[in-house]
GROMACS .gro file of C-alpha atoms in nm:
model
  441
    1MET     CA    1   0.948  -8.183  -0.560
    2GLU     CA    2   0.997  -8.558  -0.580
    3SER     CA    3   0.690  -8.603  -0.800
    4GLU     CA    4   0.848  -8.365  -1.056
    5LEU     CA    5   1.162  -8.576  -1.098
    6ASP     CA    6   1.201  -8.773  -1.417
    7PRO     CA    7   1.198  -9.155  -1.382
    8THR     CA    8   1.577  -9.195  -1.416
    9THR     CA    9   1.652  -8.938  -1.146
   10ARG     CA   10   1.383  -9.085  -0.924
   11TRP     CA   11   1.532  -9.434  -0.942
   12ASP     CA   12   1.880  -9.294  -0.877
   13LEU     CA   13   1.737  -9.135  -0.562
   14VAL     CA   14   1.582  -9.469  -0.462
   15ASP     CA   15   1.917  -9.644  -0.509
   16GLU     CA   16   2.093  -9.377  -0.300
   17ILE     CA   17   1.844  -9.408  -0.014
   18THR     CA   18   1.866  -9.788  -0.033
   19ASP     CA   19   2.245  -9.783  -0.009
   20GLN     CA   20   2.222  -9.566   0.304
   21THR     CA   21   1.948  -9.760   0.484
   22VAL     CA   22   1.962 -10.127   0.377
   23GLU     CA   23   2.217 -10.377   0.502
   24TYR     CA   24   2.282 -10.694   0.305
   25GLU     CA   25   2.392 -11.026   0.444
   26THR     CA   26   2.543 -11.307   0.247
   27GLY     CA   27   2.395 -11.652   0.287
   28GLU     CA   28   2.379 -11.982   0.111
   29ALA     CA   29   2.096 -12.005  -0.142
   30SER     CA   30   1.845 -12.282  -0.087
   31ILE     CA   31   1.715 -12.512  -0.358
   32ALA     CA   32   1.392 -12.309  -0.365
   33ASP     CA   33   1.592 -11.990  -0.420
   34GLU     CA   34   1.783 -12.147  -0.708
   35VAL     CA   35   1.466 -12.276  -0.870
   36GLY     CA   36   1.298 -11.938  -0.823
   37GLN     CA   37   1.589 -11.765  -0.993
   38LEU     CA   38   1.565 -12.007  -1.288
   39MET     CA   39   1.197 -11.913  -1.327
   40ILE     CA   40   1.292 -11.545  -1.367
   41SER     CA   41   1.587 -11.591  -1.601
   42PRO     CA   42   1.474 -11.561  -1.967
   43TRP     CA   43   1.679 -11.861  -2.086
   44THR     CA   44   1.513 -12.097  -1.841
   45GLY     CA   45   1.198 -11.905  -1.744
   46PHE     CA   46   1.028 -11.916  -2.083
   47PRO     CA   47   1.074 -12.293  -2.133
   48PHE     CA   48   0.935 -12.341  -1.783
   49ALA     CA   49   0.636 -12.119  -1.866
   50VAL     CA   50   0.570 -12.323  -2.182
   51ALA     CA   51   0.592 -12.642  -1.977
   52VAL     CA   52   0.338 -12.499  -1.730
   53LEU     CA   53   0.106 -12.414  -2.021
   54TYR     CA   54   0.125 -12.767  -2.159
   55GLY     CA   55   0.072 -12.900  -1.809
   56ILE     CA   56  -0.249 -12.699  -1.784
   57TRP     CA   57  -0.365 -12.847  -2.116
   58GLY     CA   58  -0.288 -13.195  -1.984
   59ILE     CA   59  -0.493 -13.128  -1.672
   60PHE     CA   60  -0.781 -13.006  -1.890
   61GLY     CA   61  -0.767 -13.328  -2.091
   62ALA     CA   62  -0.758 -13.542  -1.779
   63VAL     CA   63  -1.049 -13.356  -1.621
   64ALA     CA   64  -1.254 -13.376  -1.942
   65GLY     CA   65  -1.188 -13.748  -1.971
   66PHE     CA   66  -1.264 -13.822  -1.607
   67PHE     CA   67  -1.557 -13.595  -1.530
   68THR     CA   68  -1.711 -13.492  -1.863
   69ASP     CA   69  -1.674 -13.819  -2.054
   70GLY     CA   70  -1.680 -14.052  -1.757
   71PHE     CA   71  -1.959 -13.897  -1.552
   72PHE     CA   72  -2.160 -13.618  -1.715
   73VAL     CA   73  -2.195 -13.775  -2.061
   74PRO     CA   74  -2.352 -14.098  -1.923
   75LEU     CA   75  -2.561 -13.896  -1.677
   76PHE     CA   76  -2.710 -13.670  -1.944
   77ASP     CA   77  -2.728 -13.917  -2.233
   78GLU     CA   78  -2.849 -14.227  -2.049
   79TYR     CA   79  -3.075 -14.072  -1.785
   80TRP     CA   80  -3.154 -13.702  -1.824
   81LEU     CA   81  -3.221 -13.690  -2.201
   82PRO     CA   82  -3.441 -14.005  -2.220
   83TRP     CA   83  -3.639 -13.889  -1.918
   84LEU     CA   84  -3.701 -13.545  -2.070
   85GLN     CA   85  -3.801 -13.689  -2.408
   86ALA     CA   86  -4.042 -13.930  -2.242
   87THR     CA   87  -4.206 -13.694  -1.993
   88PHE     CA   88  -4.194 -13.343  -2.141
   89PRO     CA   89  -4.530 -13.251  -2.301
   90PHE     CA   90  -4.606 -13.058  -2.621
   91GLU     CA   91  -4.386 -13.269  -2.849
   92GLY     CA   92  -4.389 -13.124  -3.199
   93THR     CA   93  -4.446 -12.766  -3.081
   94TRP     CA   94  -4.208 -12.470  -3.080
   95LEU     CA   95  -4.192 -12.482  -2.698
   96TYR     CA   96  -4.068 -12.844  -2.707
   97PHE     CA   97  -3.808 -12.757  -2.970
   98ILE     CA   98  -3.675 -12.460  -2.770
   99LEU     CA   99  -3.659 -12.639  -2.433
  100VAL     CA  100  -3.585 -13.003  -2.528
  101GLY     CA  101  -3.477 -12.987  -2.893
  102ASP     CA  102  -3.475 -13.280  -3.132
  103PRO     CA  103  -3.705 -13.557  -3.001
  104ALA     CA  104  -3.501 -13.817  -3.192
  105ALA     CA  105  -3.162 -13.707  -3.055
  106THR     CA  106  -2.955 -13.980  -2.889
  107ASN     CA  107  -2.720 -13.750  -2.696
  108SER     CA  108  -2.769 -13.424  -2.512
  109PHE     CA  109  -2.511 -13.226  -2.706
  110GLU     CA  110  -2.686 -13.281  -3.041
  111ALA     CA  111  -3.038 -13.231  -2.904
  112PHE     CA  112  -2.996 -12.849  -2.916
  113GLY     CA  113  -3.246 -12.768  -2.644
  114MET     CA  114  -3.210 -12.532  -2.350
  115LEU     CA  115  -3.250 -12.816  -2.101
  116THR     CA  116  -3.037 -13.058  -2.302
  117SER     CA  117  -2.749 -12.900  -2.495
  118GLY     CA  118  -2.758 -12.575  -2.297
  119LEU     CA  119  -2.748 -12.749  -1.961
  120PHE     CA  120  -2.496 -13.010  -2.072
  121VAL     CA  121  -2.244 -12.754  -2.204
  122ALA     CA  122  -2.277 -12.530  -1.898
  123VAL     CA  123  -2.264 -12.804  -1.635
  124GLY     CA  124  -2.105 -13.105  -1.802
  125VAL     CA  125  -1.832 -12.935  -2.008
  126VAL     CA  126  -1.763 -12.588  -1.868
  127VAL     CA  127  -1.782 -12.644  -1.491
  128PRO     CA  128  -1.524 -12.928  -1.477
  129ALA     CA  129  -1.286 -12.735  -1.701
  130LEU     CA  130  -1.332 -12.415  -1.501
  131VAL     CA  131  -1.274 -12.589  -1.167
  132ALA     CA  132  -0.959 -12.746  -1.309
  133LEU     CA  133  -0.837 -12.407  -1.430
  134TYR     CA  134  -0.902 -12.239  -1.096
  135ALA     CA  135  -0.724 -12.523  -0.917
  136VAL     CA  136  -0.416 -12.473  -1.136
  137LEU     CA  137  -0.425 -12.095  -1.090
  138SER     CA  138  -0.457 -12.135  -0.713
  139VAL     CA  139  -0.152 -12.363  -0.705
  140LEU     CA  140   0.049 -12.117  -0.918
  141GLU     CA  141  -0.055 -11.823  -0.698
  142ASP     CA  142   0.013 -11.990  -0.364
  143SER     CA  143   0.346 -12.132  -0.480
  144GLY     CA  144   0.475 -11.785  -0.567
  145TYR     CA  145   0.504 -11.849  -0.942
  146ILE     CA  146   0.270 -11.571  -1.062
  147PRO     CA  147   0.495 -11.284  -0.935
  148ARG     CA  148   0.792 -11.454  -1.104
  149LEU     CA  149   0.594 -11.476  -1.427
  150ALA     CA  150   0.526 -11.103  -1.394
  151VAL     CA  151   0.899 -11.031  -1.363
  152LEU     CA  152   0.975 -11.262  -1.657
  153LEU     CA  153   0.724 -11.088  -1.886
  154ASP     CA  154   0.795 -10.734  -1.769
  155THR     CA  155   1.025 -10.650  -2.063
  156PHE     CA  156   0.771 -10.772  -2.320
  157PHE     CA  157   0.480 -10.600  -2.148
  158HIS     CA  158   0.672 -10.272  -2.147
  159ARG     CA  159   0.659 -10.286  -2.528
  160ILE     CA  160   0.281 -10.251  -2.508
  161GLY     CA  161   0.270  -9.990  -2.233
  162LEU     CA  162   0.219 -10.230  -1.943
  163HIS     CA  163   0.417 -10.364  -1.653
  164GLY     CA  164   0.470 -10.730  -1.584
  165PHE     CA  165   0.220 -10.710  -1.299
  166ALA     CA  166  -0.052 -10.675  -1.565
  167VAL     CA  167  -0.013 -11.051  -1.611
  168VAL     CA  168  -0.237 -11.091  -1.303
  169PRO     CA  169  -0.553 -10.958  -1.477
  170VAL     CA  170  -0.452 -11.160  -1.786
  171VAL     CA  171  -0.424 -11.482  -1.585
  172LEU     CA  172  -0.756 -11.411  -1.412
  173SER     CA  173  -0.918 -11.352  -1.752
  174PHE     CA  174  -0.824 -11.702  -1.859
  175GLY     CA  175  -1.067 -11.807  -1.587
  176CYS     CA  176  -1.326 -11.538  -1.660
  177ASN     CA  177  -1.294 -11.199  -1.828
  178VAL     CA  178  -1.517 -11.036  -1.565
  179PRO     CA  179  -1.275 -11.064  -1.267
  180GLY     CA  180  -0.989 -10.996  -1.510
  181VAL     CA  181  -1.135 -10.661  -1.608
  182GLU     CA  182  -1.218 -10.588  -1.245
  183ALA     CA  183  -0.858 -10.665  -1.143
  184THR     CA  184  -0.728 -10.385  -1.369
  185ARG     CA  185  -0.818 -10.140  -1.091
  186SER     CA  186  -0.496 -10.255  -0.915
  187LEU     CA  187  -0.284 -10.124  -1.205
  188GLU     CA  188  -0.121  -9.782  -1.188
  189GLY     CA  189  -0.229  -9.510  -1.432
  190GLU     CA  190  -0.528  -9.464  -1.662
  191LYS     CA  191  -0.328  -9.558  -1.972
  192GLN     CA  192  -0.227  -9.895  -1.834
  193ARG     CA  193  -0.578  -9.978  -1.714
  194PHE     CA  194  -0.727  -9.868  -2.048
  195ILE     CA  195  -0.488 -10.077  -2.259
  196THR     CA  196  -0.528 -10.382  -2.037
  197MET     CA  197  -0.909 -10.371  -2.038
  198THR     CA  198  -0.918 -10.322  -2.413
  199LEU     CA  199  -0.686 -10.613  -2.486
  200LEU     CA  200  -0.855 -10.844  -2.236
  201SER     CA  201  -1.199 -10.785  -2.384
  202VAL     CA  202  -1.080 -10.867  -2.738
  203PHE     CA  203  -0.794 -11.117  -2.727
  204VAL     CA  204  -0.813 -11.321  -2.405
  205PRO     CA  205  -1.058 -11.617  -2.414
  206CYS     CA  206  -1.219 -11.715  -2.085
  207GLY     CA  207  -1.172 -12.053  -1.921
  208ALA     CA  208  -1.518 -12.168  -2.025
  209GLN     CA  209  -1.436 -12.105  -2.392
  210ILE     CA  210  -1.095 -12.270  -2.362
  211GLY     CA  211  -1.255 -12.567  -2.187
  212VAL     CA  212  -1.504 -12.616  -2.469
  213MET     CA  213  -1.228 -12.580  -2.732
  214LEU     CA  214  -1.008 -12.836  -2.555
  215SER     CA  215  -1.303 -13.073  -2.523
  216LEU     CA  216  -1.445 -13.041  -2.875
  217ILE     CA  217  -1.162 -12.918  -3.103
  218PRO     CA  218  -0.837 -12.988  -2.912
  219GLN     CA  219  -0.637 -13.033  -3.233
  220TYR     CA  220  -0.694 -12.668  -3.329
  221THR     CA  221  -0.680 -12.498  -2.988
  222GLY     CA  222  -0.307 -12.428  -3.003
  223TYR     CA  223  -0.335 -12.246  -3.336
  224ILE     CA  224  -0.630 -12.040  -3.217
  225LEU     CA  225  -0.447 -11.932  -2.901
  226LEU     CA  226  -0.137 -11.852  -3.106
  227TYR     CA  227  -0.339 -11.612  -3.323
  228LEU     CA  228  -0.489 -11.446  -3.015
  229VAL     CA  229  -0.155 -11.408  -2.834
  230ALA     CA  230  -0.004 -11.248  -3.145
  231GLY     CA  231  -0.299 -11.009  -3.167
  232PHE     CA  232  -0.263 -10.921  -2.797
  233PHE     CA  233   0.095 -10.799  -2.839
  234VAL     CA  234   0.063 -10.649  -3.189
  235PHE     CA  235  -0.241 -10.436  -3.108
  236GLY     CA  236  -0.104 -10.364  -2.761
  237ALA     CA  237   0.202 -10.207  -2.923
  238VAL     CA  238  -0.025 -10.000  -3.148
  239LEU     CA  239  -0.236  -9.881  -2.855
  240ASN     CA  240   0.080  -9.792  -2.662
  241ARG     CA  241   0.176  -9.549  -2.938
  242LEU     CA  242  -0.172  -9.406  -2.991
  243VAL     CA  243  -0.288  -9.365  -2.632
  244GLY     CA  244  -0.152  -9.063  -2.448
  245GLY     CA  245  -0.022  -9.067  -2.095
  246SER     CA  246   0.255  -9.246  -1.909
  247THR     CA  247   0.281  -9.576  -1.729
  248PRO     CA  248   0.411  -9.530  -1.372
  249GLU     CA  249   0.679  -9.765  -1.246
  250PHE     CA  250   0.560 -10.051  -1.030
  251ILE     CA  251   0.749 -10.264  -0.778
  252VAL     CA  252   0.648 -10.630  -0.755
  253ASP     CA  253   0.711 -10.820  -0.432
  254VAL     CA  254   0.848 -11.162  -0.523
  255PRO     CA  255   0.780 -11.400  -0.232
  256PRO     CA  256   0.985 -11.714  -0.171
  257LEU     CA  257   0.870 -12.036  -0.335
  258ARG     CA  258   0.658 -12.247  -0.107
  259TRP     CA  259   0.438 -12.553  -0.117
  260PRO     CA  260   0.070 -12.460  -0.170
  261ARG     CA  261  -0.158 -12.528   0.124
  262PRO     CA  262  -0.445 -12.765   0.036
  263ARG     CA  263  -0.683 -12.589   0.276
  264GLN     CA  264  -0.619 -12.251   0.108
  265ILE     CA  265  -0.667 -12.401  -0.238
  266GLY     CA  266  -0.990 -12.561  -0.120
  267ARG     CA  267  -1.118 -12.223   0.001
  268LYS     CA  268  -1.042 -12.064  -0.334
  269LEU     CA  269  -1.216 -12.346  -0.521
  270ALA     CA  270  -1.518 -12.303  -0.298
  271MET     CA  271  -1.531 -11.929  -0.370
  272ARG     CA  272  -1.411 -11.861  -0.726
  273PRO     CA  273  -1.640 -12.089  -0.933
  274ARG     CA  274  -1.937 -11.902  -0.788
  275GLY     CA  275  -1.844 -11.614  -1.017
  276PHE     CA  276  -1.932 -11.841  -1.311
  277LEU     CA  277  -2.216 -12.041  -1.157
  278THR     CA  278  -2.420 -11.728  -1.088
  279PRO     CA  279  -2.426 -11.567  -1.436
  280GLY     CA  280  -2.279 -11.851  -1.646
  281PRO     CA  281  -2.548 -12.120  -1.675
  282PRO     CA  282  -2.837 -11.867  -1.697
  283PHE     CA  283  -2.663 -11.685  -1.983
  284GLY     CA  284  -2.583 -12.019  -2.145
  285LEU     CA  285  -2.944 -12.134  -2.128
  286LEU     CA  286  -3.065 -11.795  -2.249
  287GLY     CA  287  -2.824 -11.806  -2.543
  288ARG     CA  288  -2.944 -12.153  -2.640
  289GLY     CA  289  -3.304 -12.031  -2.619
  290VAL     CA  290  -3.227 -11.728  -2.838
  291LEU     CA  291  -3.071 -11.953  -3.101
  292ASN     CA  292  -3.367 -12.189  -3.103
  293GLY     CA  293  -3.598 -11.890  -3.124
  294LEU     CA  294  -3.412 -11.773  -3.435
  295TYR     CA  295  -3.464 -12.113  -3.592
  296VAL     CA  296  -3.833 -12.133  -3.494
  297THR     CA  297  -3.909 -11.787  -3.634
  298GLU     CA  298  -3.689 -11.856  -3.938
  299LEU     CA  299  -3.493 -11.537  -3.871
  300VAL     CA  300  -3.171 -11.731  -3.929
  301ALA     CA  301  -3.275 -11.788  -4.289
  302ALA     CA  302  -3.335 -11.412  -4.324
  303ILE     CA  303  -3.011 -11.302  -4.153
  304ALA     CA  304  -2.772 -11.551  -4.312
  305PRO     CA  305  -2.794 -11.425  -4.675
  306GLY     CA  306  -2.718 -11.069  -4.565
  307ALA     CA  307  -2.419 -11.180  -4.356
  308GLN     CA  308  -2.281 -11.423  -4.612
  309PRO     CA  309  -2.093 -11.166  -4.829
  310ILE     CA  310  -1.898 -11.049  -4.523
  311LEU     CA  311  -1.852 -11.387  -4.357
  312THR     CA  312  -1.764 -11.580  -4.671
  313GLY     CA  313  -1.616 -11.302  -4.883
  314TRP     CA  314  -1.381 -11.156  -4.622
  315PHE     CA  315  -1.350 -11.406  -4.338
  316GLY     CA  316  -1.382 -11.724  -4.543
  317VAL     CA  317  -1.645 -11.888  -4.320
  318PRO     CA  318  -1.995 -12.002  -4.422
  319ALA     CA  319  -2.317 -11.823  -4.336
  320GLU     CA  320  -2.411 -12.116  -4.108
  321THR     CA  321  -2.195 -11.952  -3.842
  322VAL     CA  322  -2.451 -11.673  -3.791
  323PRO     CA  323  -2.632 -11.854  -3.504
  324ALA     CA  324  -2.301 -11.912  -3.328
  325LEU     CA  325  -2.213 -11.543  -3.362
  326VAL     CA  326  -2.546 -11.454  -3.205
  327ALA     CA  327  -2.479 -11.698  -2.920
  328GLY     CA  328  -2.142 -11.532  -2.863
  329PHE     CA  329  -2.313 -11.220  -2.733
  330MET     CA  330  -2.443 -11.433  -2.444
  331ARG     CA  331  -2.173 -11.697  -2.392
  332LYS     CA  332  -1.868 -11.759  -2.609
  333ASP     CA  333  -1.834 -12.116  -2.488
  334LEU     CA  334  -2.186 -12.183  -2.614
  335ALA     CA  335  -2.094 -12.025  -2.948
  336VAL     CA  336  -1.792 -12.254  -2.988
  337ALA     CA  337  -2.006 -12.554  -2.898
  338GLN     CA  338  -2.258 -12.447  -3.160
  339LEU     CA  339  -1.983 -12.427  -3.424
  340SER     CA  340  -1.869 -12.781  -3.357
  341ALA     CA  341  -2.207 -12.907  -3.476
  342VAL     CA  342  -2.212 -12.709  -3.803
  343GLY     CA  343  -1.971 -12.938  -3.988
  344LEU     CA  344  -1.692 -12.699  -4.083
  345THR     CA  345  -1.360 -12.781  -4.244
  346PRO     CA  346  -1.046 -12.735  -4.030
  347TYR     CA  347  -0.974 -12.400  -4.196
  348GLU     CA  348  -1.328 -12.275  -4.135
  349THR     CA  349  -1.325 -12.406  -3.778
  350VAL     CA  350  -1.007 -12.220  -3.680
  351MET     CA  351  -1.114 -11.898  -3.847
  352SER     CA  352  -1.468 -11.910  -3.707
  353VAL     CA  353  -1.352 -11.962  -3.348
  354ILE     CA  354  -1.105 -11.672  -3.380
  355LEU     CA  355  -1.384 -11.456  -3.518
  356ILE     CA  356  -1.608 -11.545  -3.223
  357SER     CA  357  -1.324 -11.473  -2.981
  358ILE     CA  358  -1.251 -11.119  -3.103
  359TYR     CA  359  -1.571 -10.976  -3.247
  360PHE     CA  360  -1.745 -10.875  -2.921
  361PRO     CA  361  -1.707 -10.944  -2.547
  362CYS     CA  362  -1.982 -11.142  -2.381
  363VAL     CA  363  -2.261 -10.952  -2.207
  364ALA     CA  364  -2.114 -10.998  -1.858
  365THR     CA  365  -1.772 -10.868  -1.965
  366PHE     CA  366  -1.929 -10.576  -2.148
  367ALA     CA  367  -2.119 -10.479  -1.833
  368MET     CA  368  -1.794 -10.489  -1.632
  369LEU     CA  369  -1.622 -10.270  -1.894
  370LEU     CA  370  -1.894 -10.012  -1.845
  371LYS     CA  371  -1.856 -10.035  -1.467
  372GLU     CA  372  -1.475  -9.999  -1.465
  373GLY     CA  373  -1.454  -9.749  -1.753
  374HIS     CA  374  -1.452  -9.443  -1.528
  375ARG     CA  375  -1.117  -9.557  -1.383
  376SER     CA  376  -0.955  -9.552  -1.727
  377GLY     CA  377  -1.043  -9.210  -1.864
  378GLY     CA  378  -1.417  -9.253  -1.891
  379ILE     CA  379  -1.662  -9.507  -2.028
  380GLY     CA  380  -1.662  -9.342  -2.371
  381ARG     CA  381  -1.286  -9.376  -2.401
  382VAL     CA  382  -1.297  -9.746  -2.315
  383LEU     CA  383  -1.579  -9.816  -2.559
  384VAL     CA  384  -1.413  -9.621  -2.841
  385GLY     CA  385  -1.079  -9.791  -2.777
  386SER     CA  386  -1.237 -10.135  -2.772
  387LEU     CA  387  -1.432 -10.058  -3.089
  388VAL     CA  388  -1.123  -9.930  -3.275
  389THR     CA  389  -0.917 -10.230  -3.166
  390LEU     CA  390  -1.201 -10.463  -3.261
  391VAL     CA  391  -1.240 -10.314  -3.609
  392ALA     CA  392  -0.867 -10.324  -3.669
  393ALA     CA  393  -0.848 -10.683  -3.542
  394LEU     CA  394  -1.135 -10.792  -3.764
  395PHE     CA  395  -0.975 -10.622  -4.063
  396VAL     CA  396  -0.633 -10.781  -4.007
  397TRP     CA  397  -0.767 -11.125  -3.921
  398GLY     CA  398  -0.994 -11.106  -4.224
  399GLY     CA  399  -0.686 -11.046  -4.437
  400LEU     CA  400  -0.518 -11.346  -4.275
  401PHE     CA  401  -0.826 -11.556  -4.344
  402ARG     CA  402  -0.811 -11.461  -4.711
  403LEU     CA  403  -0.438 -11.535  -4.720
  404GLY     CA  404  -0.507 -11.873  -4.563
  405GLY     CA  405  -0.767 -11.939  -4.830
  406ILE     CA  406  -0.515 -11.854  -5.103
  407VAL     CA  407  -0.252 -12.081  -4.946
  408ALA     CA  408  -0.510 -12.357  -4.916
  409GLY     CA  409  -0.582 -12.332  -5.286
  410GLY     CA  410  -0.954 -12.297  -5.226
  411ALA     CA  411  -0.979 -12.655  -5.100
  412GLU     CA  412  -1.202 -12.552  -4.811
  413MET     CA  413  -1.455 -12.405  -5.056
  414ARG     CA  414  -1.479 -12.740  -5.236
  415GLY     CA  415  -1.543 -12.919  -4.912
  416GLU     CA  416  -1.217 -13.113  -4.924
  417PRO     CA  417  -1.043 -13.190  -4.591
  418LEU     CA  418  -0.752 -12.966  -4.505
  419TYR     CA  419  -0.426 -13.095  -4.357
  420TRP     CA  420  -0.263 -12.800  -4.193
  421GLY     CA  421   0.098 -12.707  -4.237
  422VAL     CA  422   0.153 -12.335  -4.194
  423VAL     CA  423  -0.199 -12.270  -4.070
  424GLY     CA  424  -0.301 -12.594  -3.898
  425VAL     CA  425  -0.259 -12.964  -3.843
  426GLY     CA  426  -0.475 -13.269  -3.904
  427PRO     CA  427  -0.468 -13.647  -3.944
  428PRO     CA  428  -0.325 -13.800  -4.261
  429PRO     CA  429  -0.559 -13.927  -4.532
  430GLY     CA  430  -0.696 -14.269  -4.455
  431GLY     CA  431  -0.616 -14.245  -4.085
  432GLY     CA  432  -0.336 -14.411  -3.895
  433GLY     CA  433   0.008 -14.285  -3.815
  434GLY     CA  434   0.098 -13.948  -3.676
  435PRO     CA  435  -0.031 -13.608  -3.787
  436LEU     CA  436   0.054 -13.499  -4.136
  437VAL     CA  437   0.230 -13.163  -4.150
  438ARG     CA  438   0.282 -13.008  -4.490
  439VAL     CA  439   0.223 -12.682  -4.675
  440LEU     CA  440  -0.089 -12.691  -4.888
  441ARG     CA  441  -0.056 -12.622  -5.259
   0.00000   0.00000   0.00000
């Protein structure tokens, strides 16, 4: 009988049972209790969440400066690259180009070989950023902040058919989409799992991609993430109306705030990065090899003209982004790294990275979607939902790209530098001073 009650009657019954069985005692709130309550309150919780986000960005910058720039760049550029160029045979052949890249390159990132650029991005850029992200997530989990974030976002997530607890798969997806999709099995109801998986696979960039963006294009990362967050909630609201079924109520246990234990954080850091180290570098190297193969066989020159009407006409990005789009099927972080070497304007850079983020999940995430699809109404339903959301996202973002081109007055097509106001930010002409913020004519 209880299962047939409507939600309002059911919660009234819960309140009645609670009043009869639970005894409350009054006590003086501790400082931790007061701080925990501030994290849940909307007026103070959202500013705190924004501060945490900026803190994560600061940690990324510090890690990139200390490990990537201070250790891996000298290691690869001063030792690994010269040694490879001096000892690897078959210089001038297609095999040398695919594995080592440009024999005259002076740094590993611009060499564009599997053992140079591919290895440097995977190990020198992504791994430090990913370890930093997992360290931050471990601290937030062990301190008890994640459940409070779930309570804070519960009202907003209800608008898209989810409960605040769905923030857990979202947070995990910022490390890697694969465990994020896998974590949706803890959500109640097929509708909630389906919506969460669909949105994660389209709008949530993984930690490796964010790490590359913060390392190579930090001045545009905020705008890219803003677009993706907006898409997450807009298309989530649409899916909530289109997808049948109900979202069962869910009770979140909010533990007391506590100091994280270093030993526990160390165990998580020893375990979690393995999820990237196993499939990540191999896919990254494979993606770099596929790109070089396209160049060697001149398939890029054949594909680019056919893709240019869509890329340039609708999305406002040049046909040179085709290799990066191909790399995105393997690793999106590799695709973003590839874009940074194309020489795009700020407008084209922002739009191209958004396009890479939403057009298709990486191979590993796609495989996990197939694996978990049966828990959300069947594999076919998940694939169709992801495809519909993807097409709609591409259509809407394409319209935004065109609108941005109109606002920019076509400056990006003439190759002039863009100084972003509504749609971006950049340094003032001639350098010096702070960033120039103005609306383009």
